[in-house]
PDB file of C-alpha atoms in Angstrom:
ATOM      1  CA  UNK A1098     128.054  11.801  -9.752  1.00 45.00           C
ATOM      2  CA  UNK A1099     124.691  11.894 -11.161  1.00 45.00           C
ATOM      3  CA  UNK A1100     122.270   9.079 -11.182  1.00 47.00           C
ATOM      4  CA  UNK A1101     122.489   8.313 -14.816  1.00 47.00           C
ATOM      5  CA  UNK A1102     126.535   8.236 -14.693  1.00 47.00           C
ATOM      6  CA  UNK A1103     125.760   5.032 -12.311  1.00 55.00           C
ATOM      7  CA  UNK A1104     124.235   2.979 -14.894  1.00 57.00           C
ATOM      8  CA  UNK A1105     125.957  -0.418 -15.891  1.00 57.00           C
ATOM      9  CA  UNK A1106     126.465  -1.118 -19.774  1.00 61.00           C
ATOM     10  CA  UNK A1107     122.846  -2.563 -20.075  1.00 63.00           C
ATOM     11  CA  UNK A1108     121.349   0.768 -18.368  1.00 64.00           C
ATOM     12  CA  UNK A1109     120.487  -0.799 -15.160  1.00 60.00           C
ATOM     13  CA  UNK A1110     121.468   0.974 -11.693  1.00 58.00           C
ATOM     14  CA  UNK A1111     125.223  -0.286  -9.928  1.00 62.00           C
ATOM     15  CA  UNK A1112     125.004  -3.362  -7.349  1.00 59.00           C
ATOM     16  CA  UNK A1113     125.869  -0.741  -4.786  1.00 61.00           C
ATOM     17  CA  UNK A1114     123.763   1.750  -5.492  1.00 66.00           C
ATOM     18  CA  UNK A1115     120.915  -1.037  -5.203  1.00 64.00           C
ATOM     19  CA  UNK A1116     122.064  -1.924  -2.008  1.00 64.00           C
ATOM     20  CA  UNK A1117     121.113   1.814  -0.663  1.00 72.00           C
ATOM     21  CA  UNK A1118     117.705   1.651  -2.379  1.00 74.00           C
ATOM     22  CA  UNK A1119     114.970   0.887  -0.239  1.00 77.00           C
ATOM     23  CA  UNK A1120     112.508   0.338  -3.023  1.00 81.00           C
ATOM     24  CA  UNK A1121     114.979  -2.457  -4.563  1.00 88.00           C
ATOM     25  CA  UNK A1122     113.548  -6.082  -3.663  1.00 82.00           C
ATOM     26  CA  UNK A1123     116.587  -7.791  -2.055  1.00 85.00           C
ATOM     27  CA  UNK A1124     114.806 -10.351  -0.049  1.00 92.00           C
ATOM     28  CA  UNK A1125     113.306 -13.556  -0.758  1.00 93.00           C
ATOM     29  CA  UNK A1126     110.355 -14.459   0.914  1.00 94.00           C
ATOM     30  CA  UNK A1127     112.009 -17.108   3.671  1.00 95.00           C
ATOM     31  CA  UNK A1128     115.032 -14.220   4.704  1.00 95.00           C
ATOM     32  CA  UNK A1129     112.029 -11.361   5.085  1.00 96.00           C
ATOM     33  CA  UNK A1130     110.043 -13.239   7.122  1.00 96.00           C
ATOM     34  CA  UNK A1131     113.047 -14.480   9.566  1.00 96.00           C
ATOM     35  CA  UNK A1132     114.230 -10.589   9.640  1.00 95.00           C
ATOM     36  CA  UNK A1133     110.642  -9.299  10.420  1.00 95.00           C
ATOM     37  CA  UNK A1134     109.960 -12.458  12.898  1.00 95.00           C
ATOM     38  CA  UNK A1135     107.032 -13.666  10.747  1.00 96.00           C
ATOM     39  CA  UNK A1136     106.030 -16.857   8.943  1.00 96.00           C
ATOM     40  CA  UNK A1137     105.557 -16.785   4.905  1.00 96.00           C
ATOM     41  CA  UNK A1138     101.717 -17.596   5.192  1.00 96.00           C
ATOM     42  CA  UNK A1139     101.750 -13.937   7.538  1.00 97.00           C
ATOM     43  CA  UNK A1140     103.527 -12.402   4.123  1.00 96.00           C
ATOM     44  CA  UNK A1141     101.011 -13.733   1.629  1.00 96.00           C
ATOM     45  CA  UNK A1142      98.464 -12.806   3.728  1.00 96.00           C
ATOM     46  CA  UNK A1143      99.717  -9.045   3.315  1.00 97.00           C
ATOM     47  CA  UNK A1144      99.929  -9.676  -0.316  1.00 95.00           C
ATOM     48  CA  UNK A1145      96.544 -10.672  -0.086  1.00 95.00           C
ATOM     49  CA  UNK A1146      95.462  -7.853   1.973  1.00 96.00           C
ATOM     50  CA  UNK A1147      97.734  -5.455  -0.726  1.00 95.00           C
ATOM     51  CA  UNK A1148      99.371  -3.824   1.924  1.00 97.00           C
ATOM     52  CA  UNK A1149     102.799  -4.842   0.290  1.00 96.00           C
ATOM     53  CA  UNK A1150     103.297  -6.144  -3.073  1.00 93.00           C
ATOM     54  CA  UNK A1151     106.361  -8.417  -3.649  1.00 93.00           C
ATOM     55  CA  UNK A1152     108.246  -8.242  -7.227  1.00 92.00           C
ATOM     56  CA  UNK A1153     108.453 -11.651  -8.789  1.00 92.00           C
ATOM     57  CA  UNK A1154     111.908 -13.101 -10.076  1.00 87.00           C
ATOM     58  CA  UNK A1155     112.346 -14.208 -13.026  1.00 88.00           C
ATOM     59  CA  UNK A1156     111.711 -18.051 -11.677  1.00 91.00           C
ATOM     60  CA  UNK A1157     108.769 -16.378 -10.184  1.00 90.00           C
ATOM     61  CA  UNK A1158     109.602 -16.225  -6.746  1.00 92.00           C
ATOM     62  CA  UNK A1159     108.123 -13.174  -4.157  1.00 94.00           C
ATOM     63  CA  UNK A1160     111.219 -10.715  -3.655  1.00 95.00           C
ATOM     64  CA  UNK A1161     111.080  -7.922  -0.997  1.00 95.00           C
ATOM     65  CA  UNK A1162     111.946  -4.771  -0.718  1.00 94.00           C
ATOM     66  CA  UNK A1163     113.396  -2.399   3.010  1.00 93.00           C
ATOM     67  CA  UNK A1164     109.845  -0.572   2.602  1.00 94.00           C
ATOM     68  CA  UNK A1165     108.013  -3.206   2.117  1.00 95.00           C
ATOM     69  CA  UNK A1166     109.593  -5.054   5.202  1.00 96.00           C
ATOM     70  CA  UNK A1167     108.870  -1.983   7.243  1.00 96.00           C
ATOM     71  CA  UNK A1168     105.337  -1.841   6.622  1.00 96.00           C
ATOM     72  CA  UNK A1169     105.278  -5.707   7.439  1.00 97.00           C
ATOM     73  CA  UNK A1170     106.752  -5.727  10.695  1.00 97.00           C
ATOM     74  CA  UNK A1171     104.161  -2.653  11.639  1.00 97.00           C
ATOM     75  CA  UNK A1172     101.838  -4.746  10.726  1.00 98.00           C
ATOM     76  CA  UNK A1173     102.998  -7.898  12.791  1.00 97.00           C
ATOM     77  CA  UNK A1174     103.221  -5.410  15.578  1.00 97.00           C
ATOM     78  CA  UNK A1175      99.319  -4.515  15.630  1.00 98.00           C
ATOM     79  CA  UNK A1176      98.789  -8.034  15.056  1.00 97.00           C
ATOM     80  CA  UNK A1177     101.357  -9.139  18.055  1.00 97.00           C
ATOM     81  CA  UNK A1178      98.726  -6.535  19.957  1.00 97.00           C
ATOM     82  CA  UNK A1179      95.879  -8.165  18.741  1.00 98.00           C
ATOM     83  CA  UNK A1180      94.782  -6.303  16.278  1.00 98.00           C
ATOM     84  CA  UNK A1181      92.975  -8.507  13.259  1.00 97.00           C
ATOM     85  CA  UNK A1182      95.088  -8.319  10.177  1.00 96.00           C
ATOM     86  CA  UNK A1183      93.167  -6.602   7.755  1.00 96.00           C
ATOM     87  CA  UNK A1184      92.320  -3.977  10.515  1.00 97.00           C
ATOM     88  CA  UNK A1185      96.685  -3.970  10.982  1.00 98.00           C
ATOM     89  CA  UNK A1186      96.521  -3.478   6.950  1.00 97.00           C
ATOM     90  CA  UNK A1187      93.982  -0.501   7.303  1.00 98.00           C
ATOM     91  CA  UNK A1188      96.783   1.390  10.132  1.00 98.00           C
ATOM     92  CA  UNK A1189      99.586   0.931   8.313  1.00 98.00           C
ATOM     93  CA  UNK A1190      98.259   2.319   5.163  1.00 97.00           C
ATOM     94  CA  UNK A1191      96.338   5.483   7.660  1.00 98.00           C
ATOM     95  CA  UNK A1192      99.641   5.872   9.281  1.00 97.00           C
ATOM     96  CA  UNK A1193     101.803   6.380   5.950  1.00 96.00           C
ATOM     97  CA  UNK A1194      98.774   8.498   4.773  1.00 97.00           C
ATOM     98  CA  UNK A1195      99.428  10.655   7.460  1.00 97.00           C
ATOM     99  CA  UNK A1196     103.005  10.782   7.477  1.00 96.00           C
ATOM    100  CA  UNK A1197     103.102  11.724   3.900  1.00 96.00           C
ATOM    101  CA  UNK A1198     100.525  14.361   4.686  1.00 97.00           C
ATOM    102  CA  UNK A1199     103.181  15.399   7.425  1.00 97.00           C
ATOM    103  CA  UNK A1200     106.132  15.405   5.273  1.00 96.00           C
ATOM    104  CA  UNK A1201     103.732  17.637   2.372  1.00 96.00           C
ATOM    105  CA  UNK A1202     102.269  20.246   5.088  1.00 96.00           C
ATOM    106  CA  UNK A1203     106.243  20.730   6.128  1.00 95.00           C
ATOM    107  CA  UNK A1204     107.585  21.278   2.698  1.00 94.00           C
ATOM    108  CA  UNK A1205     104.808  23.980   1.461  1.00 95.00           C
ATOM    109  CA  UNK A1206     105.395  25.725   5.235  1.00 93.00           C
ATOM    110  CA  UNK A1207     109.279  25.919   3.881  1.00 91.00           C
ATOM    111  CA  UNK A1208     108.453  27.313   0.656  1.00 90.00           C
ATOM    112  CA  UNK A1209     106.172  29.488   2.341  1.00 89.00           C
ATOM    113  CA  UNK A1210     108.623  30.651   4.370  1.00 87.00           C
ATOM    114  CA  UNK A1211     111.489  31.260   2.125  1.00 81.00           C
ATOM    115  CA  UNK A1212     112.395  34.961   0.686  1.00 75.00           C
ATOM    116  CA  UNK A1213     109.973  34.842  -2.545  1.00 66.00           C
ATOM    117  CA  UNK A1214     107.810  32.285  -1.466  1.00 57.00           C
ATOM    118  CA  UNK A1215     104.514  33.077  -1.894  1.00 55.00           C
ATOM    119  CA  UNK A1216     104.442  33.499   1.973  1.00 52.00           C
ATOM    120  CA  UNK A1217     103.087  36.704   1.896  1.00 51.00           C
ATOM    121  CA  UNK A1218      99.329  37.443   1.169  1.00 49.00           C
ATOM    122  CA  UNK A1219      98.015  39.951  -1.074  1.00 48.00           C
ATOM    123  CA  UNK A1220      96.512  43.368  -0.309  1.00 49.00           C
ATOM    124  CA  UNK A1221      98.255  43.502   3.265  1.00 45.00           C
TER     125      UNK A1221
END
């Protein structure tokens, strides 16, 4: 079934297909910081810092999202270690630099590597 097929009546995606979506801001501020073992001051400081930034409701509370929770409890890990927190903000971002870097360098060695691929140089 195609994305589009999954759309309710006002063209917005399926509860369950939000509940898969780890961009989709599910949590309010109180239940991320209890699942990540943080306070809310330690999640407005990472607003602060922009390493994550929460959606607003439509009453204007801070809603998060899986990814953003992820990068959060890094974050309180480095600072657990102590690590300062805008020094924690400055790894997390380096390390999802380098894993998209990771994930890019893998994909162009596939195509590479596939029949018609533009593996091959020229003039050999």
């Amino acid at each position: 079934m195609s994305p589009e097929s999954r759309l309710s009546a006002e063209g917005r995606p399926q509860a369950a297909d939000r509940l898969d979506d780890d961009q989709y801001p599910a949590y309010t501020m109180g239940r991320a910081a209890e699942l990540i073992g943080a306070t809310p001051g330690f999640l407005r400081a990472l607003g602060e810092a922009e390493l994550i930034s929460p959606t607003r409701s439509e009453g204007g509370h801070r809603r998060y999202s899986r990814q953003q929770l992820r990068r959060a409890a890094r974050a309180r890990e480095l600072v657990d270690q102590g690590t300062p927190i805008e020094a924690a903000c400055r790894i997390v971002r380096l390390e999802d630099d380098l894993e998209a870097a990771l994930r890019m360098n893998e994909e162009l060695r596939r195509g590479a590597e596939e029949p018609g691929g533009g593996g091959e140089r020229h003039g050999e």
